[in-house]
Amino acid sequence: MTKTLYKNAKVFTGKNEEFETLDFVVDDKKGNFVEDEKVDQTVDLAGKYVMPGMINAHTHIVADPYGRVTSLGSTATKSPAYTFVALSNLQKLLTDGVTYIRDVGSVFEVDIELATLERQGDLFSPGIVASGYPLTMTGGHFSEGSYEVDGVDEARKYARLLLKKGVGNVKLMATGGVSFDGETPHDIQLTEAELRAAVEQAHHKGRTANAHAQGTEGIQNALRAGVDSIEHAVYLDDETIDMFLQRGTYIVPTLTAPWAMIQEADQLPGFMVQKSLELSEAHSQSIGKAAQAGVPIAMGTDSGTAFNNFDQNSSIELELMVNAGVTNLQVLQAATINAAKLLQIDQKAGTIEVGKLADFIVLDEDPLKDIKVMQKEKTVFKKGIEIK
Ligand SMILES: [Zn+2]
């Protein structure tokens, strides 16, 4: 066990608004930032930039983005293969600088047990807020990898079942989407009443609920139902942005999901590419407009969808957000303190402060000046341990 003083780095703590020179101490046994007491060693980080580890609020760790071992929303493969893929994806996330995730749709509910193992200290990986199976309507988005629920009673029942199994979040499907044929982003799926029944159960238990929602009407349904975050939020008008602001609801944009499909268009079914192309400009405009209006944003990638990888795309998501009109500072906050608040882990993660997990990234340049720095050489620490 070692206490290390890191000195002379320029640090974005998650609470300040620019990198400022300050020293911090890490105890790699506790895995925390600790008070500046007697230390075993000192590391000089002069010229380096330090920020909290990234938190990715939207992943599907059981899915292989290249579809070789497992694919999104299919139960054709057995659970050991999904667990194998999930463990490998978790390590890739660490190398990109992601030290905490919220997984929002995991076949065989692999994420629930992995979350427990990580929490107990048996698994060295990003921390995990698990959602298990999402709730979708019969035949709805992701129905192969979800519980199909119809009516308020079933929505309540399955939300309670998930909470009994120990999820930290309940994932709900409010509209259609891109990755599956025969539906559009505008399709209304779970009704406002069904969504509300599930959200209430999550909140009664002190947990969160979020909704996949792309079209305006479905987004409004989910907002009125009281979800904590809207995933994707593709089509936003002024009225809808006001609804976010009134309620303090977060947006998790996942811009890399359609971006990755467009990059690999020649290798994908036509419906996926078509729908991605149709929505990507509106999506960027919506996210930029919402951020400028002050809607809280949390970073998420939807990694696990086609060609949407775990080893780079969290860093790329930050660049796509900046391109959409989110400021560099908002982007860093989205990936740290904001995501921590959304996931209700802000008591232990998301900022560089004494008592919190020693999850941090060391960079060579200032990402507030150029966000692409996040995609370059970096050193990542999880609970004070350097990722090799
Ligand atoms: Zn997703």
CSV table of C-alpha atoms and ligand atoms in Angstrom, one decimal:
chain,number,residue,atom,x,y,z
A,1,MET,CA,0.0,0.0,0.0
A,2,THR,CA,1.3,3.4,-1.0
A,3,LYS,CA,0.4,6.9,-0.4
A,4,THR,CA,1.5,9.1,-3.3
A,5,LEU,CA,1.6,12.9,-3.5
A,6,TYR,CA,1.0,14.1,-7.1
A,7,LYS,CA,2.3,17.6,-7.4
A,8,ASN,CA,2.5,20.5,-9.8
A,9,ALA,CA,-0.3,19.2,-12.1
A,10,LYS,CA,-2.9,21.5,-13.6
A,11,VAL,CA,-6.1,20.0,-12.3
A,12,PHE,CA,-9.8,20.2,-13.3
A,13,THR,CA,-11.5,18.9,-10.2
A,14,GLY,CA,-15.0,18.8,-11.7
A,15,LYS,CA,-15.9,21.8,-9.6
A,16,ASN,CA,-13.5,24.5,-10.8
A,17,GLU,CA,-14.0,25.9,-14.3
A,18,GLU,CA,-10.4,25.8,-15.5
A,19,PHE,CA,-7.3,23.7,-14.9
A,20,GLU,CA,-5.4,25.2,-11.9
A,21,THR,CA,-2.2,24.1,-10.3
A,22,LEU,CA,-2.8,22.0,-7.2
A,23,ASP,CA,-1.4,18.9,-5.4
A,24,PHE,CA,-3.3,15.9,-4.4
A,25,VAL,CA,-2.6,12.7,-2.4
A,26,VAL,CA,-3.8,9.2,-3.4
A,27,ASP,CA,-4.0,6.2,-1.1
A,28,ASP,CA,-4.0,3.1,-3.4
A,29,LYS,CA,-5.1,0.8,-0.6
A,30,LYS,CA,-8.2,2.8,0.2
A,31,GLY,CA,-8.5,3.7,-3.5
A,32,ASN,CA,-9.3,7.3,-2.5
A,33,PHE,CA,-8.0,10.8,-2.6
A,34,VAL,CA,-6.8,11.5,1.0
A,35,GLU,CA,-5.6,14.4,3.1
A,36,ASP,CA,-2.1,15.6,2.5
A,37,GLU,CA,-0.4,13.7,5.3
A,38,LYS,CA,2.8,11.6,5.4
A,39,VAL,CA,3.3,10.1,2.0
A,40,ASP,CA,5.5,7.3,0.7
A,41,GLN,CA,6.4,8.8,-2.6
A,42,THR,CA,6.0,12.0,-4.7
A,43,VAL,CA,5.3,12.2,-8.4
A,44,ASP,CA,6.0,15.4,-10.2
A,45,LEU,CA,3.2,16.1,-12.8
A,46,ALA,CA,4.5,19.5,-13.9
A,47,GLY,CA,3.2,20.3,-17.4
A,48,LYS,CA,0.5,17.7,-17.2
A,49,TYR,CA,-3.3,18.1,-17.0
A,50,VAL,CA,-5.4,16.0,-14.6
A,51,MET,CA,-9.2,15.5,-14.6
A,52,PRO,CA,-11.6,13.1,-13.0
A,53,GLY,CA,-12.1,9.7,-14.7
A,54,MET,CA,-14.9,9.8,-17.2
A,55,ILE,CA,-18.4,8.5,-16.4
A,56,ASN,CA,-20.3,7.0,-19.3
A,57,ALA,CA,-24.0,7.0,-18.5
A,58,HIS,CA,-25.1,4.8,-21.5
A,59,THR,CA,-23.4,1.6,-22.3
A,60,HIS,CA,-24.3,-2.0,-23.3
A,61,ILE,CA,-21.3,-3.9,-22.1
A,62,VAL,CA,-22.6,-7.3,-23.2
A,63,ALA,CA,-22.7,-6.3,-26.8
A,64,ASP,CA,-19.7,-6.7,-29.2
A,65,PRO,CA,-19.9,-3.7,-31.5
A,66,TYR,CA,-18.4,-5.7,-34.3
A,67,GLY,CA,-21.0,-8.5,-33.9
A,68,ARG,CA,-18.5,-11.3,-33.8
A,69,VAL,CA,-19.1,-12.8,-30.4
A,70,THR,CA,-22.4,-11.3,-29.4
A,71,SER,CA,-24.8,-8.7,-30.9
A,72,LEU,CA,-27.1,-6.1,-29.4
A,73,GLY,CA,-30.5,-7.4,-28.4
A,74,SER,CA,-30.1,-11.0,-29.4
A,75,THR,CA,-30.3,-13.9,-26.9
A,76,ALA,CA,-29.1,-16.4,-29.5
A,77,THR,CA,-25.7,-16.6,-27.7
A,78,LYS,CA,-25.4,-18.2,-24.2
A,79,SER,CA,-24.7,-16.1,-21.1
A,80,PRO,CA,-21.0,-17.1,-20.7
A,81,ALA,CA,-20.2,-15.4,-24.0
A,82,TYR,CA,-22.0,-12.2,-22.9
A,83,THR,CA,-20.1,-12.2,-19.6
A,84,PHE,CA,-16.8,-12.7,-21.5
A,85,VAL,CA,-17.6,-9.8,-23.8
A,86,ALA,CA,-18.7,-7.6,-20.9
A,87,LEU,CA,-15.5,-8.2,-19.0
A,88,SER,CA,-13.4,-7.4,-22.1
A,89,ASN,CA,-15.4,-4.2,-22.8
A,90,LEU,CA,-15.0,-3.0,-19.2
A,91,GLN,CA,-11.2,-3.2,-19.6
A,92,LYS,CA,-11.4,-1.3,-22.8
A,93,LEU,CA,-13.5,1.4,-21.2
A,94,LEU,CA,-10.8,1.8,-18.5
A,95,THR,CA,-8.1,2.4,-21.1
A,96,ASP,CA,-10.2,5.2,-22.7
A,97,GLY,CA,-10.4,6.8,-19.2
A,98,VAL,CA,-13.9,5.7,-18.3
A,99,THR,CA,-13.9,4.8,-14.6
A,100,TYR,CA,-17.7,4.5,-14.0
A,101,ILE,CA,-20.6,3.5,-16.2
A,102,ARG,CA,-24.3,3.1,-16.1
A,103,ASP,CA,-25.2,0.1,-18.2
A,104,VAL,CA,-28.7,0.4,-19.7
A,105,GLY,CA,-29.7,-2.8,-21.3
A,106,SER,CA,-27.9,-6.1,-20.6
A,107,VAL,CA,-29.1,-9.4,-21.7
A,108,PHE,CA,-29.1,-12.1,-19.0
A,109,GLU,CA,-28.8,-9.1,-16.7
A,110,VAL,CA,-25.0,-9.8,-16.7
A,111,ASP,CA,-24.5,-6.2,-15.5
A,112,ILE,CA,-26.2,-6.7,-12.2
A,113,GLU,CA,-23.8,-9.4,-10.9
A,114,LEU,CA,-20.8,-7.7,-12.4
A,115,ALA,CA,-21.8,-4.5,-10.5
A,116,THR,CA,-22.0,-6.5,-7.3
A,117,LEU,CA,-18.6,-8.0,-7.9
A,118,GLU,CA,-17.0,-4.6,-8.6
A,119,ARG,CA,-18.6,-3.1,-5.5
A,120,GLN,CA,-17.3,-5.9,-3.3
A,121,GLY,CA,-13.8,-5.4,-4.7
A,122,ASP,CA,-13.6,-8.8,-6.5
A,123,LEU,CA,-13.6,-7.3,-10.0
A,124,PHE,CA,-11.3,-4.5,-11.0
A,125,SER,CA,-13.2,-2.5,-13.6
A,126,PRO,CA,-15.1,0.7,-13.9
A,127,GLY,CA,-17.8,1.1,-11.2
A,128,ILE,CA,-21.2,-0.1,-12.6
A,129,VAL,CA,-24.7,1.2,-12.1
A,130,ALA,CA,-26.8,-1.7,-13.6
A,131,SER,CA,-30.2,-1.7,-15.2
A,132,GLY,CA,-30.6,-5.4,-16.1
A,133,TYR,CA,-33.2,-5.9,-18.8
A,134,PRO,CA,-35.0,-2.7,-20.0
A,135,LEU,CA,-38.8,-2.5,-20.1
A,136,THR,CA,-40.3,-2.2,-23.5
A,137,MET,CA,-43.8,-2.8,-24.9
A,138,THR,CA,-44.6,-6.1,-26.7
A,139,GLY,CA,-42.7,-5.9,-30.0
A,140,GLY,CA,-41.1,-2.6,-28.9
A,141,HIS,CA,-37.5,-1.3,-29.2
A,142,PHE,CA,-34.9,-3.9,-28.1
A,143,SER,CA,-37.7,-6.4,-27.4
A,144,GLU,CA,-35.4,-9.4,-27.8
A,145,GLY,CA,-33.3,-8.1,-24.9
A,146,SER,CA,-35.9,-6.6,-22.7
A,147,TYR,CA,-38.9,-7.5,-20.6
A,148,GLU,CA,-42.0,-6.9,-22.7
A,149,VAL,CA,-44.6,-5.1,-20.6
A,150,ASP,CA,-48.1,-3.9,-21.5
A,151,GLY,CA,-50.3,-1.7,-19.2
A,152,VAL,CA,-49.6,0.0,-16.0
A,153,ASP,CA,-49.8,-3.1,-13.8
A,154,GLU,CA,-47.1,-5.0,-15.8
A,155,ALA,CA,-44.8,-1.9,-16.0
A,156,ARG,CA,-45.1,-1.7,-12.2
A,157,LYS,CA,-44.6,-5.4,-11.7
A,158,TYR,CA,-41.5,-5.7,-13.8
A,159,ALA,CA,-40.0,-2.5,-12.4
A,160,ARG,CA,-40.4,-4.0,-8.9
A,161,LEU,CA,-38.8,-7.2,-10.1
A,162,LEU,CA,-35.8,-5.4,-11.4
A,163,LEU,CA,-35.5,-3.4,-8.2
A,164,LYS,CA,-35.7,-6.7,-6.3
A,165,LYS,CA,-32.8,-8.0,-8.3
A,166,GLY,CA,-30.8,-5.0,-7.3
A,167,VAL,CA,-30.7,-2.6,-10.3
A,168,GLY,CA,-29.6,0.9,-9.7
A,169,ASN,CA,-31.6,2.2,-12.6
A,170,VAL,CA,-34.7,1.2,-14.5
A,171,LYS,CA,-34.4,1.6,-18.3
A,172,LEU,CA,-37.6,2.3,-20.3
A,173,MET,CA,-38.3,2.4,-24.0
A,174,ALA,CA,-40.5,5.4,-24.8
A,175,THR,CA,-40.0,5.4,-28.6
A,176,GLY,CA,-38.7,3.4,-31.5
A,177,GLY,CA,-35.1,3.8,-32.7
A,178,VAL,CA,-32.4,3.2,-35.3
A,179,SER,CA,-30.9,-0.2,-34.6
A,180,PHE,CA,-34.0,-2.4,-35.3
A,181,ASP,CA,-36.0,-2.5,-38.5
A,182,GLY,CA,-39.7,-1.9,-38.7
A,183,GLU,CA,-39.9,1.1,-36.3
A,184,THR,CA,-39.0,4.8,-36.5
A,185,PRO,CA,-37.5,7.2,-33.9
A,186,HIS,CA,-40.9,9.0,-33.9
A,187,ASP,CA,-43.0,5.9,-32.9
A,188,ILE,CA,-44.6,6.2,-29.5
A,189,GLN,CA,-44.0,3.0,-27.5
A,190,LEU,CA,-44.5,2.7,-23.7
A,191,THR,CA,-47.3,5.2,-22.8
A,192,GLU,CA,-46.9,8.0,-20.4
A,193,ALA,CA,-48.9,6.1,-17.8
A,194,GLU,CA,-46.8,2.9,-18.2
A,195,LEU,CA,-43.6,5.0,-18.0
A,196,ARG,CA,-44.9,6.8,-14.9
A,197,ALA,CA,-45.7,3.5,-13.1
A,198,ALA,CA,-42.2,2.3,-13.6
A,199,VAL,CA,-40.6,5.6,-12.7
A,200,GLU,CA,-42.5,5.8,-9.4
A,201,GLN,CA,-41.3,2.4,-8.3
A,202,ALA,CA,-37.7,3.3,-9.1
A,203,HIS,CA,-38.0,6.6,-7.1
A,204,HIS,CA,-39.8,4.9,-4.2
A,205,LYS,CA,-36.7,2.7,-3.9
A,206,GLY,CA,-34.3,5.7,-4.2
A,207,ARG,CA,-33.1,4.6,-7.6
A,208,THR,CA,-33.3,6.4,-11.0
A,209,ALA,CA,-35.2,5.7,-14.2
A,210,ASN,CA,-34.3,6.7,-17.7
A,211,ALA,CA,-36.0,6.5,-21.1
A,212,HIS,CA,-34.8,5.9,-24.6
A,213,ALA,CA,-36.7,8.6,-26.4
A,214,GLN,CA,-35.9,10.1,-29.8
A,215,GLY,CA,-39.1,11.7,-31.3
A,216,THR,CA,-40.5,14.8,-29.7
A,217,GLU,CA,-43.8,13.3,-28.5
A,218,GLY,CA,-42.2,10.3,-26.8
A,219,ILE,CA,-39.6,12.6,-25.2
A,220,GLN,CA,-42.4,14.7,-23.8
A,221,ASN,CA,-44.3,11.6,-22.5
A,222,ALA,CA,-41.1,10.5,-20.7
A,223,LEU,CA,-40.5,13.9,-19.2
A,224,ARG,CA,-44.0,14.1,-17.9
A,225,ALA,CA,-43.6,10.6,-16.5
A,226,GLY,CA,-40.7,11.9,-14.4
A,227,VAL,CA,-37.6,10.1,-15.7
A,228,ASP,CA,-34.2,11.3,-14.5
A,229,SER,CA,-32.7,11.3,-18.0
A,230,ILE,CA,-33.7,11.1,-21.6
A,231,GLU,CA,-31.4,9.1,-23.8
A,232,HIS,CA,-30.6,10.3,-27.3
A,233,ALA,CA,-33.1,13.2,-27.4
A,234,VAL,CA,-32.9,13.5,-31.1
A,235,TYR,CA,-35.8,15.8,-32.0
A,236,LEU,CA,-36.2,18.8,-29.5
A,237,ASP,CA,-38.3,21.9,-30.0
A,238,ASP,CA,-38.3,25.0,-27.8
A,239,GLU,CA,-41.3,23.7,-25.8
A,240,THR,CA,-39.5,20.4,-25.0
A,241,ILE,CA,-36.3,22.2,-24.0
A,242,ASP,CA,-38.4,24.2,-21.6
A,243,MET,CA,-39.8,21.0,-20.1
A,244,PHE,CA,-36.3,19.8,-19.5
A,245,LEU,CA,-35.3,23.0,-17.8
A,246,GLN,CA,-38.5,23.1,-15.6
A,247,ARG,CA,-37.8,19.5,-14.4
A,248,GLY,CA,-34.0,19.5,-14.3
A,249,THR,CA,-34.0,16.4,-16.4
A,250,TYR,CA,-30.7,15.3,-18.0
A,251,ILE,CA,-30.0,14.5,-21.6
A,252,VAL,CA,-27.6,11.7,-22.5
A,253,PRO,CA,-26.9,12.4,-26.2
A,254,THR,CA,-25.0,9.3,-27.4
A,255,LEU,CA,-23.9,11.1,-30.6
A,256,THR,CA,-21.4,8.3,-31.4
A,257,ALA,CA,-24.2,5.8,-32.0
A,258,PRO,CA,-25.4,7.2,-35.4
A,259,TRP,CA,-21.9,8.6,-36.1
A,260,ALA,CA,-20.4,5.1,-35.9
A,261,MET,CA,-23.1,3.6,-38.2
A,262,ILE,CA,-22.5,6.3,-40.8
A,263,GLN,CA,-18.7,5.7,-40.7
A,264,GLU,CA,-19.2,2.0,-41.5
A,265,ALA,CA,-22.3,2.5,-43.8
A,266,ASP,CA,-21.1,-0.1,-46.4
A,267,GLN,CA,-21.1,-2.9,-43.8
A,268,LEU,CA,-24.5,-2.3,-42.3
A,269,PRO,CA,-28.1,-3.0,-43.3
A,270,GLY,CA,-29.7,-0.1,-45.3
A,271,PHE,CA,-32.4,0.7,-42.7
A,272,MET,CA,-29.8,1.5,-40.0
A,273,VAL,CA,-27.7,3.7,-42.3
A,274,GLN,CA,-30.8,5.4,-43.7
A,275,LYS,CA,-32.3,6.2,-40.2
A,276,SER,CA,-28.9,7.4,-38.9
A,277,LEU,CA,-28.4,9.7,-41.9
A,278,GLU,CA,-31.9,11.1,-41.5
A,279,LEU,CA,-31.5,12.0,-37.8
A,280,SER,CA,-27.9,12.9,-37.3
A,281,GLU,CA,-28.1,16.6,-38.2
A,282,ALA,CA,-31.3,17.1,-36.2
A,283,HIS,CA,-29.7,15.3,-33.3
A,284,SER,CA,-26.6,17.5,-33.2
A,285,GLN,CA,-28.7,20.7,-33.5
A,286,SER,CA,-31.0,19.5,-30.6
A,287,ILE,CA,-28.1,18.7,-28.3
A,288,GLY,CA,-26.3,22.0,-29.1
A,289,LYS,CA,-29.5,24.0,-28.5
A,290,ALA,CA,-30.4,22.2,-25.3
A,291,ALA,CA,-26.8,22.7,-23.9
A,292,GLN,CA,-26.9,26.4,-24.8
A,293,ALA,CA,-30.3,26.7,-23.0
A,294,GLY,CA,-28.7,25.2,-19.9
A,295,VAL,CA,-30.2,21.7,-20.0
A,296,PRO,CA,-27.9,19.4,-17.9
A,297,ILE,CA,-26.0,17.0,-20.1
A,298,ALA,CA,-24.4,13.7,-19.0
A,299,MET,CA,-22.0,11.9,-21.3
A,300,GLY,CA,-23.0,8.5,-22.8
A,301,THR,CA,-22.1,6.7,-26.0
A,302,ASP,CA,-24.5,3.7,-26.4
A,303,SER,CA,-21.4,1.7,-26.9
A,304,GLY,CA,-22.3,-1.8,-28.1
A,305,THR,CA,-24.5,-0.6,-31.0
A,306,ALA,CA,-23.0,-1.3,-34.4
A,307,PHE,CA,-19.3,-0.2,-34.6
A,308,ASN,CA,-19.8,1.9,-31.5
A,309,ASN,CA,-16.7,0.7,-29.6
A,310,PHE,CA,-15.6,0.8,-26.0
A,311,ASP,CA,-11.9,1.7,-26.4
A,312,GLN,CA,-12.2,5.1,-28.0
A,313,ASN,CA,-15.8,6.3,-28.4
A,314,SER,CA,-16.2,7.9,-25.0
A,315,SER,CA,-13.4,10.3,-26.0
A,316,ILE,CA,-14.9,10.7,-29.4
A,317,GLU,CA,-18.3,11.5,-27.9
A,318,LEU,CA,-16.8,14.5,-26.2
A,319,GLU,CA,-15.5,15.8,-29.6
A,320,LEU,CA,-18.9,15.2,-31.2
A,321,MET,CA,-20.6,17.2,-28.4
A,322,VAL,CA,-18.3,20.1,-28.9
A,323,ASN,CA,-19.0,20.0,-32.7
A,324,ALA,CA,-22.7,20.1,-31.8
A,325,GLY,CA,-22.2,23.4,-29.9
A,326,VAL,CA,-21.7,22.2,-26.3
A,327,THR,CA,-18.8,24.2,-24.7
A,328,ASN,CA,-15.6,22.3,-23.8
A,329,LEU,CA,-16.3,23.1,-20.1
A,330,GLN,CA,-19.9,21.7,-20.4
A,331,VAL,CA,-18.5,18.6,-22.1
A,332,LEU,CA,-16.0,17.9,-19.3
A,333,GLN,CA,-18.7,18.5,-16.7
A,334,ALA,CA,-21.0,16.1,-18.6
A,335,ALA,CA,-18.4,13.4,-18.4
A,336,THR,CA,-17.6,13.9,-14.7
A,337,ILE,CA,-19.7,15.8,-12.1
A,338,ASN,CA,-23.0,15.9,-14.1
A,339,ALA,CA,-22.9,12.2,-14.9
A,340,ALA,CA,-22.1,11.5,-11.2
A,341,LYS,CA,-25.1,13.4,-10.1
A,342,LEU,CA,-27.4,11.7,-12.6
A,343,LEU,CA,-26.1,8.3,-11.5
A,344,GLN,CA,-26.4,9.3,-7.8
A,345,ILE,CA,-22.8,8.5,-7.2
A,346,ASP,CA,-21.6,12.0,-6.6
A,347,GLN,CA,-20.9,11.2,-3.0
A,348,LYS,CA,-18.0,9.0,-4.2
A,349,ALA,CA,-17.2,9.8,-7.8
A,350,GLY,CA,-17.1,12.5,-10.5
A,351,THR,CA,-14.8,15.0,-8.8
A,352,ILE,CA,-11.2,15.2,-7.5
A,353,GLU,CA,-11.8,15.7,-3.8
A,354,VAL,CA,-10.6,14.1,-0.5
A,355,GLY,CA,-12.7,11.1,0.3
A,356,LYS,CA,-13.7,10.3,-3.2
A,357,LEU,CA,-12.5,7.5,-5.4
A,358,ALA,CA,-9.1,8.2,-6.9
A,359,ASP,CA,-10.3,7.8,-10.4
A,360,PHE,CA,-8.4,10.3,-12.7
A,361,ILE,CA,-6.8,10.8,-16.1
A,362,VAL,CA,-3.5,12.5,-16.8
A,363,LEU,CA,-3.2,14.3,-20.1
A,364,ASP,CA,-0.4,16.1,-22.0
A,365,GLU,CA,-2.5,19.0,-23.1
A,366,ASP,CA,-5.5,21.1,-22.0
A,367,PRO,CA,-8.9,19.6,-23.2
A,368,LEU,CA,-10.6,22.9,-22.4
A,369,LYS,CA,-8.6,24.3,-25.3
A,370,ASP,CA,-8.8,21.3,-27.6
A,371,ILE,CA,-11.2,18.4,-26.8
A,372,LYS,CA,-9.4,16.1,-29.2
A,373,VAL,CA,-6.6,15.9,-26.6
A,374,MET,CA,-8.9,13.3,-24.9
A,375,GLN,CA,-8.2,10.9,-27.9
A,376,LYS,CA,-4.5,11.2,-27.5
A,377,GLU,CA,-2.0,9.5,-25.1
A,378,LYS,CA,-3.2,9.5,-21.5
A,379,THR,CA,-2.6,7.7,-18.3
A,380,VAL,CA,-5.7,6.4,-16.4
A,381,PHE,CA,-6.0,5.6,-12.7
A,382,LYS,CA,-8.8,3.6,-11.2
A,383,LYS,CA,-8.9,3.7,-7.4
A,384,GLY,CA,-5.4,5.0,-7.5
A,385,ILE,CA,-4.1,2.1,-9.6
A,386,GLU,CA,-2.5,2.9,-13.0
A,387,ILE,CA,-4.1,1.1,-15.9
A,388,LYS,CA,-1.5,-0.6,-18.0
B,1,ZN,ZN,-28.8,2.2,-25.8
